[in-house]
Short mmCIF file of C-alpha atoms in Angstrom, two decimals:
data_model
loop_
_atom_site.label_atom_id
_atom_site.label_comp_id
_atom_site.label_asym_id
_atom_site.label_seq_id
_atom_site.Cartn_x
_atom_site.Cartn_y
_atom_site.Cartn_z
CA MET A 227 11.62 -50.34 -18.83
CA THR A 228 9.07 -48.18 -17.02
CA LYS A 229 8.90 -49.69 -13.53
CA THR A 230 10.81 -47.36 -11.22
CA ILE A 231 12.32 -50.13 -9.07
CA LEU A 232 13.76 -51.82 -12.16
CA ARG A 233 15.13 -48.51 -13.40
CA ALA A 234 16.91 -47.88 -10.10
CA LEU A 235 18.27 -51.42 -10.06
CA ALA A 236 19.60 -50.87 -13.57
CA GLY A 237 21.64 -47.95 -12.20
CA GLU A 238 19.40 -45.00 -13.05
CA THR A 239 19.29 -42.02 -10.70
CA LEU A 240 15.65 -40.97 -10.41
CA PRO A 241 14.29 -37.61 -9.22
CA THR A 242 12.11 -39.43 -6.66
CA PRO A 243 13.36 -42.76 -5.35
CA PRO A 244 11.00 -45.70 -5.66
CA ILE A 245 9.82 -47.10 -2.33
CA TRP A 246 8.78 -50.32 -0.68
CA MET A 247 9.12 -51.54 2.88
CA MET A 248 10.46 -54.71 4.44
CA ARG A 249 7.63 -56.68 6.09
CA GLN A 250 5.15 -54.29 4.48
CA ALA A 251 2.58 -57.10 4.58
CA GLY A 252 2.30 -57.78 8.25
CA ARG A 253 1.05 -57.44 11.78
CA TYR A 254 0.84 -53.65 11.85
CA LEU A 255 -2.10 -53.77 9.39
CA PRO A 256 -5.61 -54.64 10.60
CA GLU A 257 -6.45 -56.27 7.26
CA TYR A 258 -3.44 -58.58 7.65
CA LYS A 259 -4.58 -59.64 11.12
CA ALA A 260 -8.02 -60.48 9.74
CA THR A 261 -6.58 -62.59 6.92
CA ARG A 262 -4.17 -64.40 9.25
CA ALA A 263 -7.09 -65.25 11.54
CA GLN A 264 -8.91 -66.63 8.52
CA ALA A 265 -5.89 -68.82 7.67
CA GLY A 266 -5.66 -70.15 11.23
CA ASP A 267 -1.93 -69.74 11.87
CA PHE A 268 1.19 -68.27 10.29
CA LEU A 269 2.41 -71.35 8.42
CA SER A 270 -1.07 -72.06 7.08
CA LEU A 271 -1.11 -68.49 5.75
CA CYS A 272 2.29 -68.98 4.05
CA TYR A 273 1.09 -72.15 2.30
CA ASN A 274 -2.37 -70.89 1.32
CA SER A 275 -1.57 -69.34 -2.05
CA GLU A 276 -4.75 -67.28 -2.30
CA LEU A 277 -4.42 -65.82 1.19
CA ALA A 278 -0.66 -65.28 0.90
CA ALA A 279 -1.32 -63.35 -2.31
CA GLU A 280 -4.04 -61.36 -0.55
CA VAL A 281 -1.75 -60.18 2.27
CA THR A 282 0.95 -59.34 -0.29
CA LEU A 283 -1.56 -57.14 -2.12
CA GLN A 284 -2.97 -55.40 0.96
CA PRO A 285 -0.18 -52.80 1.39
CA ILE A 286 -0.16 -52.15 -2.35
CA ARG A 287 -3.87 -51.29 -2.25
CA ARG A 288 -3.47 -49.17 0.86
CA TYR A 289 -0.26 -47.28 0.05
CA GLY A 290 0.66 -47.75 -3.62
CA PHE A 291 4.20 -48.95 -2.96
CA ASP A 292 6.37 -49.32 -6.05
CA ALA A 293 7.05 -52.98 -5.26
CA ALA A 294 5.36 -55.92 -3.60
CA ILE A 295 7.42 -58.59 -1.88
CA LEU A 296 6.16 -62.14 -1.85
CA PHE A 297 4.64 -63.12 1.49
CA ALA A 298 6.51 -66.17 2.78
CA ASP A 299 9.18 -66.94 5.38
CA ILE A 300 12.89 -67.70 5.12
CA LEU A 301 12.40 -70.91 7.16
CA LEU A 302 10.12 -72.54 4.60
CA LEU A 303 13.28 -73.71 2.82
CA PRO A 304 14.67 -75.78 5.72
CA GLN A 305 11.18 -77.21 6.19
CA ALA A 306 11.22 -78.18 2.51
CA LEU A 307 14.58 -79.86 3.10
CA GLY A 308 12.88 -82.11 5.64
CA MET A 309 13.26 -80.29 8.95
CA ASP A 310 10.37 -79.84 11.37
CA LEU A 311 9.14 -76.24 11.63
CA TRP A 312 6.56 -74.71 13.93
CA PHE A 313 5.85 -71.32 15.45
CA VAL A 314 5.35 -70.62 19.16
CA THR A 315 2.98 -67.73 19.82
CA GLY A 316 4.87 -64.77 21.23
CA GLU A 317 8.24 -66.48 20.85
CA GLY A 318 8.75 -67.13 17.14
CA PRO A 319 9.94 -70.05 15.04
CA ARG A 320 11.18 -73.40 16.26
CA LEU A 321 13.00 -76.00 14.17
CA SER A 322 14.34 -79.48 14.67
CA THR A 323 18.12 -79.09 14.92
CA ILE A 324 21.08 -80.24 12.89
CA GLY A 325 24.25 -80.93 14.85
CA SER A 326 25.75 -84.07 13.39
CA ASP A 327 26.55 -85.71 10.08
CA ALA A 328 23.65 -88.10 10.70
CA ASP A 329 21.30 -85.12 10.98
CA PHE A 330 22.72 -83.66 7.78
CA ASP A 331 22.25 -86.92 5.90
CA LYS A 332 18.49 -86.68 6.52
CA LEU A 333 18.25 -83.43 4.54
CA GLY A 334 16.70 -83.59 1.10
CA ARG A 335 17.63 -81.67 -2.02
CA GLY A 336 16.59 -80.91 -5.58
CA GLU A 337 13.05 -81.82 -6.55
CA MET A 338 12.13 -82.66 -2.94
CA ILE A 339 12.01 -79.00 -1.94
CA HIS A 340 9.63 -78.05 -4.75
CA GLU A 341 7.04 -80.52 -3.54
CA THR A 342 6.72 -78.50 -0.32
CA LEU A 343 7.26 -75.08 -1.88
CA ASN A 344 4.85 -75.34 -4.82
CA PRO A 345 2.22 -73.23 -2.98
CA VAL A 346 4.80 -70.42 -2.77
CA TYR A 347 5.33 -70.54 -6.53
CA GLU A 348 1.56 -70.48 -7.02
CA THR A 349 1.39 -67.34 -4.85
CA VAL A 350 3.90 -65.72 -7.20
CA ARG A 351 1.82 -66.68 -10.24
CA ILE A 352 -1.33 -65.20 -8.68
CA LEU A 353 0.51 -61.98 -7.84
CA ARG A 354 1.79 -61.48 -11.35
CA LYS A 355 -1.82 -61.52 -12.53
CA GLU A 356 -3.23 -59.37 -9.72
CA LEU A 357 -0.59 -56.68 -9.17
CA PRO A 358 -0.92 -53.30 -10.89
CA GLU A 359 1.18 -53.05 -14.03
CA GLU A 360 3.50 -50.47 -12.47
CA THR A 361 4.28 -52.57 -9.39
CA THR A 362 7.41 -54.72 -9.33
CA LEU A 363 7.20 -58.19 -7.77
CA ILE A 364 10.12 -59.16 -5.53
CA GLY A 365 10.86 -62.77 -4.59
CA PHE A 366 13.24 -63.65 -1.79
CA ALA A 367 15.09 -66.20 0.27
CA GLY A 368 17.20 -66.19 3.38
CA ALA A 369 20.97 -66.26 2.90
CA PRO A 370 22.66 -69.56 3.74
CA TRP A 371 24.41 -68.27 6.88
CA THR A 372 21.26 -66.79 8.37
CA VAL A 373 19.12 -69.84 7.60
CA ALA A 374 21.87 -72.11 8.96
CA THR A 375 21.84 -70.28 12.30
CA TYR A 376 18.20 -71.28 12.81
CA MET A 377 18.77 -74.84 11.61
CA ILE A 378 21.66 -75.35 14.05
CA ALA A 379 20.11 -73.62 17.08
CA GLY A 380 16.52 -74.67 16.43
CA LYS A 381 15.41 -71.06 16.95
CA GLY A 382 16.58 -67.48 16.65
CA THR A 383 19.38 -66.46 19.01
CA LYS A 384 20.83 -63.08 19.90
CA ASP A 385 24.45 -63.97 19.13
CA GLN A 386 24.07 -66.91 16.74
CA GLY A 387 26.24 -68.75 19.27
CA PRO A 388 25.27 -72.34 18.37
CA ALA A 389 26.14 -71.79 14.70
CA HIS A 390 29.47 -70.19 15.58
CA ALA A 391 30.17 -73.09 17.94
CA LEU A 392 29.50 -75.71 15.26
CA LYS A 393 31.63 -73.73 12.83
CA GLY A 394 34.51 -73.94 15.31
CA GLU A 395 33.99 -77.57 16.37
CA ASN A 396 33.08 -79.24 13.08
CA ARG A 397 33.94 -76.95 10.20
CA ALA A 398 33.41 -79.70 7.62
CA LEU A 399 29.81 -80.29 8.72
CA PHE A 400 29.14 -76.57 8.96
CA GLU A 401 30.38 -76.03 5.41
CA LYS A 402 28.26 -78.92 4.13
CA ILE A 403 25.21 -77.16 5.60
CA ILE A 404 26.18 -73.87 3.93
CA ASP A 405 26.79 -75.62 0.60
CA ARG A 406 23.47 -77.46 0.70
CA LEU A 407 21.63 -74.23 1.53
CA THR A 408 23.44 -72.37 -1.26
CA GLU A 409 22.43 -75.03 -3.79
CA SER A 410 18.83 -75.18 -2.52
CA THR A 411 18.47 -71.39 -2.43
CA ILE A 412 19.44 -71.23 -6.11
CA ASP A 413 16.80 -73.86 -6.91
CA TYR A 414 14.17 -72.07 -4.79
CA LEU A 415 14.77 -68.63 -6.29
CA THR A 416 14.93 -70.09 -9.79
CA GLU A 417 11.39 -71.40 -9.40
CA GLN A 418 10.21 -68.06 -8.01
CA VAL A 419 11.59 -66.30 -11.10
CA LYS A 420 10.02 -68.86 -13.44
CA ALA A 421 6.70 -68.21 -11.69
CA GLY A 422 6.99 -64.46 -12.25
CA ALA A 423 9.28 -62.76 -9.69
CA GLU A 424 11.00 -59.83 -11.40
CA VAL A 425 13.65 -59.20 -8.72
CA VAL A 426 15.02 -61.38 -5.95
CA LYS A 427 16.37 -60.37 -2.58
CA ILE A 428 18.76 -62.36 -0.40
CA PHE A 429 18.21 -61.64 3.30
CA ASP A 430 21.31 -62.19 5.44
CA SER A 431 19.85 -60.88 8.67
CA TRP A 432 22.72 -62.15 10.85
CA ALA A 433 25.64 -61.32 8.52
CA GLY A 434 26.95 -58.81 11.04
CA SER A 435 27.97 -61.54 13.48
CA LEU A 436 30.48 -62.98 10.99
CA GLN A 437 33.95 -61.57 11.57
CA GLY A 438 37.09 -61.40 9.43
CA ASP A 439 37.51 -64.16 6.87
CA ASP A 440 34.26 -65.77 8.01
CA PHE A 441 32.32 -62.85 6.55
CA ASP A 442 33.98 -63.39 3.18
CA ARG A 443 33.50 -67.17 3.28
CA TYR A 444 29.96 -67.42 4.63
CA ALA A 445 28.24 -64.14 3.73
CA LYS A 446 30.00 -62.81 0.65
CA GLU A 447 30.87 -66.06 -1.13
CA PRO A 448 27.40 -67.70 -0.97
CA ALA A 449 25.87 -64.41 -2.18
CA ARG A 450 28.33 -64.42 -5.08
CA ILE A 451 27.55 -68.02 -6.01
CA ILE A 452 23.76 -67.57 -5.77
CA THR A 453 23.79 -64.30 -7.71
CA GLY A 454 26.13 -65.63 -10.38
CA GLU A 455 24.13 -68.79 -10.99
CA LEU A 456 20.81 -66.94 -11.09
CA LYS A 457 22.21 -64.43 -13.56
CA SER A 458 23.54 -67.24 -15.73
CA ARG A 459 19.99 -68.61 -15.87
CA PHE A 460 18.24 -65.22 -16.09
CA PRO A 461 20.70 -62.63 -17.46
CA ASP A 462 18.36 -59.67 -16.88
CA LEU A 463 17.39 -60.61 -13.31
CA PRO A 464 18.24 -57.92 -10.73
CA VAL A 465 19.45 -59.14 -7.33
CA ILE A 466 19.29 -57.23 -4.04
CA ALA A 467 21.64 -58.38 -1.27
CA PHE A 468 21.07 -57.48 2.38
CA PRO A 469 24.09 -58.33 4.57
CA ARG A 470 22.53 -56.70 7.64
CA GLN A 471 24.87 -54.98 10.09
CA ALA A 472 27.84 -55.51 7.80
CA GLY A 473 29.21 -52.06 8.72
CA ASP A 474 32.43 -51.37 6.85
CA LYS A 475 31.98 -54.66 5.01
CA TYR A 476 29.17 -53.07 2.99
CA VAL A 477 32.00 -51.43 1.04
CA GLY A 478 32.70 -53.40 -2.12
CA PHE A 479 29.80 -55.81 -1.61
CA HIS A 480 28.33 -55.01 -5.04
CA GLU A 481 31.58 -55.80 -6.78
CA ALA A 482 32.36 -58.91 -4.71
CA THR A 483 28.98 -60.57 -5.22
CA GLY A 484 27.58 -59.20 -8.48
CA ALA A 485 24.49 -57.89 -6.67
CA ASP A 486 22.73 -55.01 -8.44
CA CYS A 487 21.72 -53.41 -5.16
CA VAL A 488 22.97 -53.55 -1.58
CA ALA A 489 20.35 -52.97 1.11
CA LEU A 490 21.54 -51.08 4.19
CA ASP A 491 20.50 -51.30 7.81
CA ASP A 492 20.25 -48.12 9.89
CA SER A 493 23.55 -48.59 11.75
CA VAL A 494 25.26 -46.71 8.92
CA THR A 495 24.36 -43.21 7.79
CA ALA A 496 23.02 -42.42 4.35
CA GLU A 497 25.82 -39.90 3.91
CA TRP A 498 28.45 -42.56 4.60
CA ALA A 499 26.66 -44.97 2.26
CA ALA A 500 26.60 -42.39 -0.53
CA ALA A 501 30.36 -41.96 -0.29
CA ASN A 502 31.32 -45.60 0.25
CA VAL A 503 28.64 -47.99 -1.05
CA GLN A 504 26.50 -46.20 -3.64
CA THR A 505 29.63 -45.79 -5.76
CA GLY A 506 29.26 -49.50 -6.56
CA GLY A 507 25.62 -49.36 -7.63
CA CYS A 508 22.10 -49.01 -6.34
CA VAL A 509 21.56 -48.91 -2.57
CA GLN A 510 18.37 -49.56 -0.65
CA GLY A 511 17.37 -48.12 2.71
CA ASN A 512 17.70 -47.09 5.39
CA LEU A 513 15.19 -45.36 7.70
CA ALA A 514 15.17 -46.73 11.26
CA SER A 515 12.04 -48.81 11.88
CA ARG A 516 11.33 -46.97 15.14
CA HIS A 517 10.14 -43.96 13.14
CA MET A 518 7.16 -46.04 12.02
CA VAL A 519 6.15 -46.14 15.69
CA THR A 520 7.02 -42.60 16.80
CA GLY A 521 6.10 -40.68 13.63
CA GLY A 522 5.91 -36.90 13.74
CA GLN A 523 8.31 -34.33 12.36
CA ASP A 524 11.32 -36.51 13.19
CA LEU A 525 10.02 -39.10 10.73
CA VAL A 526 9.58 -36.49 8.01
CA ASP A 527 12.98 -34.88 8.63
CA GLU A 528 14.88 -38.18 8.74
CA THR A 529 13.15 -39.45 5.60
CA LYS A 530 14.02 -36.29 3.69
CA ARG A 531 17.61 -36.38 4.96
CA ILE A 532 18.09 -39.92 3.61
CA VAL A 533 16.50 -39.06 0.27
CA LYS A 534 18.75 -36.03 -0.11
CA ALA A 535 21.92 -37.85 0.95
CA LEU A 536 21.39 -40.59 -1.63
CA SER A 537 19.96 -38.38 -4.39
CA ASN A 538 23.09 -38.40 -6.55
CA GLY A 539 22.93 -42.10 -7.37
CA PRO A 540 20.52 -44.99 -7.77
CA HIS A 541 18.45 -45.42 -4.61
CA ILE A 542 15.42 -47.41 -3.49
CA PHE A 543 13.90 -46.01 -0.31
CA ASN A 544 13.20 -48.56 2.42
CA LEU A 545 13.59 -49.15 6.12
CA GLY A 546 16.83 -50.39 7.67
CA HIS A 547 14.97 -53.49 8.85
CA GLY A 548 11.39 -54.77 8.85
CA ILE A 549 8.48 -52.71 10.14
CA THR A 550 7.45 -53.78 13.64
CA PRO A 551 3.98 -54.90 14.78
CA ASP A 552 3.54 -51.79 16.97
CA ALA A 553 3.93 -49.40 14.02
CA ASP A 554 1.17 -46.94 13.21
CA PRO A 555 -0.18 -47.40 9.66
CA GLU A 556 -0.60 -43.61 9.42
CA ASN A 557 3.16 -43.18 9.87
CA VAL A 558 3.76 -45.37 6.82
CA GLN A 559 1.68 -42.98 4.74
CA LEU A 560 3.55 -40.03 6.24
CA MET A 561 6.87 -41.62 5.24
CA ILE A 562 5.67 -42.21 1.69
CA ASP A 563 4.42 -38.62 1.43
CA ALA A 564 7.80 -37.36 2.66
CA VAL A 565 9.68 -39.44 0.06
CA ARG A 566 7.38 -38.25 -2.70
CA GLY A 567 7.57 -34.59 -1.66
CA LYS A 568 3.98 -34.24 -0.51
CA VAL A 569 4.86 -33.01 2.99
#
């Protein structure tokens, strides 16, 4: 095993942590904007295998990250289940909603999703051929809770209120949605691995809004089921879990879910993570995304502080959340140079 990401995920402490960046293929790069314009719109880009592979490769060519993450979107899965999906410029995704048992009964499953998602698997196959030998390919999906919040509200919300409301008013329906998403996510990630993904990541962007037992039931338990089933099918497959804004609930997440790595947002310090989370295995993170906008010595100092704090255990350097469209591409290079000891 020579790929540094895979070595870290296997529990090895490396002298220089491997690095990649959430949303590294995206709107902060001029070459991405050109390719998206060529595709016509965001969804067309996701489903055009050649162009999706191209934007995945762009940050690898520019920066030499240690991993590439498949270019897709977490909401392609509900679309594959039969829901309407579209994007409103400047506002984000919109979905048809699910609020009743009749709505749920319209959802598909099994082979139906692959019909829609085949272009995504083709993107993975192209990437395995095109990526440099040393670069790890990461596949991904949204976690059931996070995807469910969009399916219930029809869009992103600040407090995930509609999903919490359905959970309170019709727990049986809510749990059917979670179960269907758990099952479909396993199928989706299985096909990504068959196509060539070497690692998978489960993004639970809204995990932090789940409190008490709900966190265990709807963030931790689906992650455990997905990870366990994937590892039964692919025993050597590493899994990264990202229960964003979990706070103290990051503690023990490795052990509870079987994930090889827990990704951290920037609401916790690297020093706290080293003492409380890294003891369970590899951690990923967790530079605040704002540093990609502001740059300067603060970026260098904060990057080095995180690297030092997590240097006594397995660590993959990353941001605490995705890079934003207003980031300066030169700051990305500065971050990489700071991680690799060049500044």
